[in-house]
Amino acid sequence: MVRGKPETGVAGPLKLEAIRSALAPKRLGGTIHYFEEVDSTNVFAARRAREGAPEGEVVIAETQSGGKGRLGRHWFSPPYMNLYMSVILRPALPPADTPQLTLASAVALAETVEPFLRPPPEIKWPNDILVAGKKLAGILAESSCEGGRVLFVIVGIGVNLNFPREAMPEAIRERATSLMIVTGRPVDRSTFVRELIHNLDRCYGDLHENGFPCVARRWERYFRLKGKKVRVESPGQAVYGKAVGIDGEGALLLEEEGGEIHRVFAGDVVPIET
Ligand code: BTN
């Protein structure tokens, strides 16, 4: 495993000035907090939001000591090779519609990695980015609501960029990948971050100005399980059906045997071989 702080080239620290100066953000990225190490960029961003930080602040760390994944999992965050980033959002949406932000973020993420890949990446509902069936990136959105109103949403994004297979812990080695593994070349992380912030800004703008159907159409372009039989696993239960799409609240729509549509809000989607 690569340890310590590499000094030069694509393996070095992020170049914050280059990222900041190339951005002309409308909503996101006007302020970027950068850390060599933090417990979790989501935790720091939530603290900032509770203190009154405005929408659009971005938090980036070179490594996280307590990186958080979905469903209470740990997000492995080795230094100077990947991207760990969180964004503070203050949407004018009812709490039930906040999954739209996660889906818009997944579109921005898929559109950022797509130029590196042939064929394009896949989005695994709700928001994993897969390449050839392996996980390249994930999103953890955490909301704070009060009195039926959204106070803020933290969208945390982890992307495996220059993560060599030998540095991956065994628990994820068979299921995870990185852009470097897929393309055979290291990625310039600073350019990637700049593109991702730019695309997030654009996708939130689309959501705000054109509404969710515009984002949902782009999300479905990356959703390869549409029309396939799947099992959705959540702690203590599993539901089965044909994946037919998503609805306005970001729920996965499963068509059951009798044709009835079942809405699923959380879980891991597993395709069923037939
Ligand atoms: C998943 O389980 O797929 C979601 C992973 C999200 C990881 C990112 S890394 C940056 C941000 N900070 C965290 O603690 N988690 C998210």
GROMACS .gro file of C-alpha atoms and ligand atoms in nm:
model
  290
    1MET     CA    1   0.000   0.000   0.000
    2VAL     CA    2   0.123   0.351  -0.082
    3ARG     CA    3   0.175   0.550   0.237
    4GLY     CA    4   0.290   0.906   0.319
    5LYS     CA    5   0.266   1.213   0.099
    6PRO     CA    6   0.392   1.171  -0.258
    7GLU     CA    7   0.553   1.495  -0.378
    8THR     CA    8   0.503   1.513  -0.754
    9GLY     CA    9   0.298   1.411  -1.054
   10VAL     CA   10  -0.057   1.276  -1.063
   11ALA     CA   11   0.008   1.089  -0.737
   12GLY     CA   12   0.068   1.411  -0.538
   13PRO     CA   13  -0.172   1.615  -0.324
   14LEU     CA   14  -0.467   1.788  -0.488
   15LYS     CA   15  -0.386   2.127  -0.640
   16LEU     CA   16  -0.647   2.342  -0.471
   17GLU     CA   17  -0.557   2.667  -0.646
   18ALA     CA   18  -0.585   2.502  -0.988
   19ILE     CA   19  -0.928   2.363  -0.892
   20ARG     CA   20  -1.056   2.693  -0.751
   21SER     CA   21  -0.930   2.914  -1.032
   22ALA     CA   22  -1.081   2.696  -1.306
   23LEU     CA   23  -1.428   2.696  -1.152
   24ALA     CA   24  -1.700   2.950  -1.222
   25PRO     CA   25  -1.965   2.800  -0.997
   26LYS     CA   26  -2.326   2.914  -0.989
   27ARG     CA   27  -2.423   2.730  -0.673
   28LEU     CA   28  -2.149   2.490  -0.563
   29GLY     CA   29  -1.779   2.521  -0.493
   30GLY     CA   30  -1.749   2.892  -0.407
   31THR     CA   31  -1.587   2.777  -0.081
   32ILE     CA   32  -1.374   2.463  -0.066
   33HIS     CA   33  -1.246   2.331   0.270
   34TYR     CA   34  -0.942   2.109   0.221
   35PHE     CA   35  -0.794   1.868   0.477
   36GLU     CA   36  -0.498   1.634   0.476
   37GLU     CA   37  -0.704   1.416   0.711
   38VAL     CA   38  -1.050   1.433   0.865
   39ASP     CA   39  -1.278   1.180   1.036
   40SER     CA   40  -1.540   1.205   0.761
   41THR     CA   41  -1.601   1.488   0.512
   42ASN     CA   42  -1.976   1.429   0.566
   43VAL     CA   43  -1.938   1.479   0.942
   44PHE     CA   44  -1.737   1.799   0.893
   45ALA     CA   45  -1.983   1.932   0.633
   46ALA     CA   46  -2.281   1.860   0.863
   47ARG     CA   47  -2.107   2.047   1.145
   48ARG     CA   48  -2.053   2.345   0.911
   49ALA     CA   49  -2.418   2.330   0.800
   50ARG     CA   50  -2.542   2.326   1.161
   51GLU     CA   51  -2.325   2.634   1.224
   52GLY     CA   52  -2.506   2.809   0.937
   53ALA     CA   53  -2.273   2.756   0.641
   54PRO     CA   54  -2.443   2.843   0.311
   55GLU     CA   55  -2.539   2.604   0.034
   56GLY     CA   56  -2.254   2.508  -0.194
   57GLU     CA   57  -1.964   2.471   0.049
   58VAL     CA   58  -1.745   2.177  -0.049
   59VAL     CA   59  -1.529   1.968   0.185
   60ILE     CA   60  -1.245   1.758   0.048
   61ALA     CA   61  -0.997   1.539   0.240
   62GLU     CA   62  -0.693   1.343   0.125
   63THR     CA   63  -0.784   1.070   0.374
   64GLN     CA   64  -1.064   0.993   0.621
   65SER     CA   65  -1.013   0.811   0.951
   66GLY     CA   66  -1.385   0.729   0.976
   67GLY     CA   67  -1.517   0.735   0.619
   68LYS     CA   68  -1.886   0.640   0.615
   69GLY     CA   69  -2.061   0.426   0.356
   70ARG     CA   70  -2.431   0.350   0.308
   71LEU     CA   71  -2.617   0.123   0.548
   72GLY     CA   72  -2.366   0.187   0.829
   73ARG     CA   73  -2.068   0.051   0.633
   74HIS     CA   74  -1.710   0.182   0.646
   75TRP     CA   75  -1.568   0.364   0.341
   76PHE     CA   76  -1.200   0.273   0.305
   77SER     CA   77  -1.014   0.602   0.245
   78PRO     CA   78  -0.639   0.562   0.181
   79PRO     CA   79  -0.445   0.890   0.134
   80TYR     CA   80  -0.356   1.073  -0.190
   81MET     CA   81  -0.509   0.833  -0.436
   82ASN     CA   82  -0.885   0.875  -0.440
   83LEU     CA   83  -1.148   1.144  -0.390
   84TYR     CA   84  -1.349   1.198  -0.071
   85MET     CA   85  -1.576   1.499  -0.100
   86SER     CA   86  -1.897   1.635   0.055
   87VAL     CA   87  -2.122   1.920  -0.051
   88ILE     CA   88  -2.369   2.120   0.160
   89LEU     CA   89  -2.709   2.167  -0.005
   90ARG     CA   90  -3.008   2.364   0.118
   91PRO     CA   91  -3.278   2.260  -0.130
   92ALA     CA   92  -3.625   2.410  -0.149
   93LEU     CA   93  -3.771   2.058  -0.163
   94PRO     CA   94  -4.004   1.869   0.072
   95PRO     CA   95  -3.820   1.600   0.273
   96ALA     CA   96  -3.978   1.319   0.063
   97ASP     CA   97  -3.817   1.461  -0.253
   98THR     CA   98  -3.458   1.483  -0.123
   99PRO     CA   99  -3.358   1.151  -0.290
  100GLN     CA  100  -3.381   1.354  -0.614
  101LEU     CA  101  -3.057   1.524  -0.503
  102THR     CA  102  -2.881   1.190  -0.469
  103LEU     CA  103  -2.999   1.081  -0.812
  104ALA     CA  104  -2.890   1.414  -0.963
  105SER     CA  105  -2.549   1.365  -0.796
  106ALA     CA  106  -2.525   1.014  -0.942
  107VAL     CA  107  -2.591   1.157  -1.289
  108ALA     CA  108  -2.319   1.421  -1.237
  109LEU     CA  109  -2.079   1.151  -1.120
  110ALA     CA  110  -2.161   0.916  -1.409
  111GLU     CA  111  -2.118   1.204  -1.657
  112THR     CA  112  -1.778   1.286  -1.501
  113VAL     CA  113  -1.639   0.932  -1.530
  114GLU     CA  114  -1.799   0.854  -1.869
  115PRO     CA  115  -1.526   1.024  -2.082
  116PHE     CA  116  -1.274   0.776  -1.934
  117LEU     CA  117  -1.477   0.468  -2.021
  118ARG     CA  118  -1.606   0.259  -2.311
  119PRO     CA  119  -1.882   0.142  -2.262
  120PRO     CA  120  -2.027   0.405  -2.025
  121PRO     CA  121  -2.055   0.334  -1.652
  122GLU     CA  122  -2.364   0.185  -1.494
  123ILE     CA  123  -2.565   0.332  -1.206
  124LYS     CA  124  -2.677   0.069  -0.960
  125TRP     CA  125  -2.982   0.201  -0.777
  126PRO     CA  126  -2.979   0.415  -0.584
  127ASN     CA  127  -2.638   0.562  -0.652
  128ASP     CA  128  -2.344   0.327  -0.690
  129ILE     CA  129  -2.133   0.376  -0.999
  130LEU     CA  130  -2.022   0.044  -1.144
  131VAL     CA  131  -1.778  -0.044  -1.420
  132ALA     CA  132  -1.791  -0.399  -1.552
  133GLY     CA  133  -1.994  -0.495  -1.246
  134LYS     CA  134  -1.742  -0.354  -0.994
  135LYS     CA  135  -1.791  -0.052  -0.772
  136LEU     CA  136  -1.602   0.261  -0.877
  137ALA     CA  137  -1.782   0.520  -0.665
  138GLY     CA  138  -2.058   0.566  -0.409
  139ILE     CA  139  -2.274   0.844  -0.268
  140LEU     CA  140  -2.395   0.890   0.088
  141ALA     CA  141  -2.661   1.160   0.127
  142GLU     CA  142  -2.760   1.261   0.481
  143SER     CA  143  -3.049   1.499   0.547
  144SER     CA  144  -3.143   1.712   0.843
  145CYS     CA  145  -3.510   1.809   0.864
  146GLU     CA  146  -3.721   1.999   1.117
  147GLY     CA  147  -4.094   2.065   1.125
  148GLY     CA  148  -4.149   1.908   0.781
  149ARG     CA  149  -3.876   2.127   0.629
  150VAL     CA  150  -3.532   2.033   0.499
  151LEU     CA  151  -3.260   2.225   0.685
  152PHE     CA  152  -2.975   2.081   0.479
  153VAL     CA  153  -2.858   1.777   0.289
  154ILE     CA  154  -2.497   1.661   0.286
  155VAL     CA  155  -2.405   1.476  -0.032
  156GLY     CA  156  -2.086   1.277   0.022
  157ILE     CA  157  -1.907   1.126  -0.275
  158GLY     CA  158  -1.624   0.872  -0.273
  159VAL     CA  159  -1.451   0.784  -0.602
  160ASN     CA  160  -1.174   0.530  -0.647
  161LEU     CA  161  -0.933   0.709  -0.879
  162ASN     CA  162  -0.572   0.588  -0.850
  163PHE     CA  163  -0.643   0.300  -0.612
  164PRO     CA  164  -0.422   0.001  -0.711
  165ARG     CA  165  -0.578  -0.340  -0.663
  166GLU     CA  166  -0.298  -0.446  -0.424
  167ALA     CA  167  -0.384  -0.155  -0.190
  168MET     CA  168  -0.748  -0.264  -0.160
  169PRO     CA  169  -0.841  -0.456   0.151
  170GLU     CA  170  -0.938  -0.814   0.073
  171ALA     CA  171  -1.297  -0.748   0.178
  172ILE     CA  172  -1.352  -0.521  -0.124
  173ARG     CA  173  -1.086  -0.639  -0.372
  174GLU     CA  174  -1.322  -0.859  -0.574
  175ARG     CA  175  -1.608  -0.607  -0.576
  176ALA     CA  176  -1.428  -0.273  -0.623
  177THR     CA  177  -1.236  -0.108  -0.902
  178SER     CA  178  -1.072   0.228  -0.975
  179LEU     CA  179  -1.035   0.449  -1.283
  180MET     CA  180  -0.663   0.365  -1.292
  181ILE     CA  181  -0.735  -0.008  -1.290
  182VAL     CA  182  -0.992   0.027  -1.569
  183THR     CA  183  -0.797   0.262  -1.797
  184GLY     CA  184  -0.445   0.143  -1.716
  185ARG     CA  185  -0.337   0.504  -1.648
  186PRO     CA  186  -0.332   0.724  -1.336
  187VAL     CA  187  -0.590   1.002  -1.333
  188ASP     CA  188  -0.513   1.370  -1.267
  189ARG     CA  189  -0.722   1.401  -0.950
  190SER     CA  190  -0.732   1.782  -0.952
  191THR     CA  191  -0.880   1.790  -1.302
  192PHE     CA  192  -1.129   1.520  -1.200
  193VAL     CA  193  -1.242   1.716  -0.892
  194ARG     CA  194  -1.286   2.032  -1.097
  195GLU     CA  195  -1.498   1.847  -1.355
  196LEU     CA  196  -1.706   1.679  -1.084
  197ILE     CA  197  -1.785   2.007  -0.904
  198HIS     CA  198  -1.869   2.166  -1.239
  199ASN     CA  199  -2.103   1.876  -1.331
  200LEU     CA  200  -2.269   1.872  -0.987
  201ASP     CA  201  -2.332   2.245  -1.020
  202ARG     CA  202  -2.485   2.189  -1.368
  203CYS     CA  203  -2.704   1.895  -1.259
  204TYR     CA  204  -2.838   2.079  -0.951
  205GLY     CA  205  -2.911   2.372  -1.181
  206ASP     CA  206  -3.106   2.138  -1.414
  207LEU     CA  207  -3.300   1.993  -1.121
  208HIS     CA  208  -3.383   2.341  -0.995
  209GLU     CA  209  -3.470   2.493  -1.332
  210ASN     CA  210  -3.610   2.202  -1.536
  211GLY     CA  211  -3.741   1.967  -1.267
  212PHE     CA  212  -3.679   1.604  -1.180
  213PRO     CA  213  -3.802   1.437  -1.506
  214CYS     CA  214  -3.507   1.591  -1.690
  215VAL     CA  215  -3.261   1.440  -1.438
  216ALA     CA  216  -3.451   1.108  -1.419
  217ARG     CA  217  -3.424   1.060  -1.797
  218ARG     CA  218  -3.045   1.099  -1.778
  219TRP     CA  219  -3.029   0.871  -1.471
  220GLU     CA  220  -3.219   0.596  -1.658
  221ARG     CA  221  -2.964   0.608  -1.944
  222TYR     CA  222  -2.713   0.458  -1.697
  223PHE     CA  223  -2.960   0.216  -1.534
  224ARG     CA  224  -2.888  -0.121  -1.696
  225LEU     CA  225  -3.115  -0.329  -1.473
  226LYS     CA  226  -3.428  -0.176  -1.625
  227GLY     CA  227  -3.657  -0.462  -1.732
  228LYS     CA  228  -3.446  -0.720  -1.543
  229LYS     CA  229  -3.555  -0.941  -1.254
  230VAL     CA  230  -3.392  -0.834  -0.928
  231ARG     CA  231  -3.388  -0.898  -0.556
  232VAL     CA  232  -3.362  -0.595  -0.326
  233GLU     CA  233  -3.203  -0.687   0.005
  234SER     CA  234  -3.235  -0.482   0.322
  235PRO     CA  235  -3.162  -0.592   0.679
  236GLY     CA  236  -3.404  -0.874   0.760
  237GLN     CA  237  -3.594  -0.877   0.431
  238ALA     CA  238  -3.576  -0.917   0.055
  239VAL     CA  239  -3.825  -0.813  -0.213
  240TYR     CA  240  -3.838  -0.952  -0.566
  241GLY     CA  241  -3.965  -0.813  -0.895
  242LYS     CA  242  -3.880  -0.664  -1.233
  243ALA     CA  243  -3.702  -0.326  -1.212
  244VAL     CA  244  -3.906  -0.083  -1.419
  245GLY     CA  245  -3.756   0.254  -1.323
  246ILE     CA  246  -3.767   0.523  -1.055
  247ASP     CA  247  -4.041   0.759  -0.944
  248GLY     CA  248  -4.043   1.126  -0.849
  249GLU     CA  249  -3.929   1.047  -0.496
  250GLY     CA  250  -3.636   0.839  -0.619
  251ALA     CA  251  -3.796   0.509  -0.515
  252LEU     CA  252  -3.710   0.203  -0.723
  253LEU     CA  253  -4.023   0.068  -0.894
  254LEU     CA  254  -4.049  -0.311  -0.890
  255GLU     CA  255  -4.319  -0.489  -1.087
  256GLU     CA  256  -4.432  -0.796  -0.898
  257GLU     CA  257  -4.549  -1.122  -1.060
  258GLY     CA  258  -4.915  -1.009  -1.065
  259GLY     CA  259  -4.824  -0.677  -1.228
  260GLU     CA  260  -4.855  -0.474  -0.909
  261ILE     CA  261  -4.593  -0.199  -0.867
  262HIS     CA  262  -4.397  -0.201  -0.542
  263ARG     CA  263  -4.194   0.107  -0.435
  264VAL     CA  264  -3.859   0.040  -0.269
  265PHE     CA  265  -3.680   0.313  -0.075
  266ALA     CA  266  -3.360   0.144   0.048
  267GLY     CA  267  -3.156  -0.170  -0.002
  268ASP     CA  268  -2.903  -0.346  -0.220
  269VAL     CA  269  -3.019  -0.448  -0.568
  270VAL     CA  270  -2.900  -0.787  -0.689
  271PRO     CA  271  -2.983  -0.909  -1.042
  272ILE     CA  272  -3.139  -1.255  -1.056
  273GLU     CA  273  -2.993  -1.487  -1.318
  274THR     CA  274  -3.265  -1.645  -1.534
  275BTN     C1  275  -2.153   0.401  -0.036
  275BTN     O1  276  -2.161   0.321   0.059
  275BTN     O2  277  -2.155   0.361  -0.153
  275BTN     C2  278  -2.139   0.548  -0.010
  275BTN     C3  279  -1.995   0.587   0.009
  275BTN     C4  280  -1.976   0.735   0.033
  275BTN     C5  281  -1.834   0.767   0.071
  275BTN     C6  282  -1.809   0.913   0.076
  275BTN     S1  283  -1.638   0.954   0.087
  275BTN     C7  284  -1.678   1.120   0.116
  275BTN     C8  285  -1.798   1.122   0.208
  275BTN     N1  286  -1.757   1.116   0.348
  275BTN     C9  287  -1.794   1.002   0.404
  275BTN     O3  288  -1.769   0.970   0.522
  275BTN     N2  289  -1.860   0.925   0.317
  275BTN    C10  290  -1.874   0.990   0.189
   0.00000   0.00000   0.00000
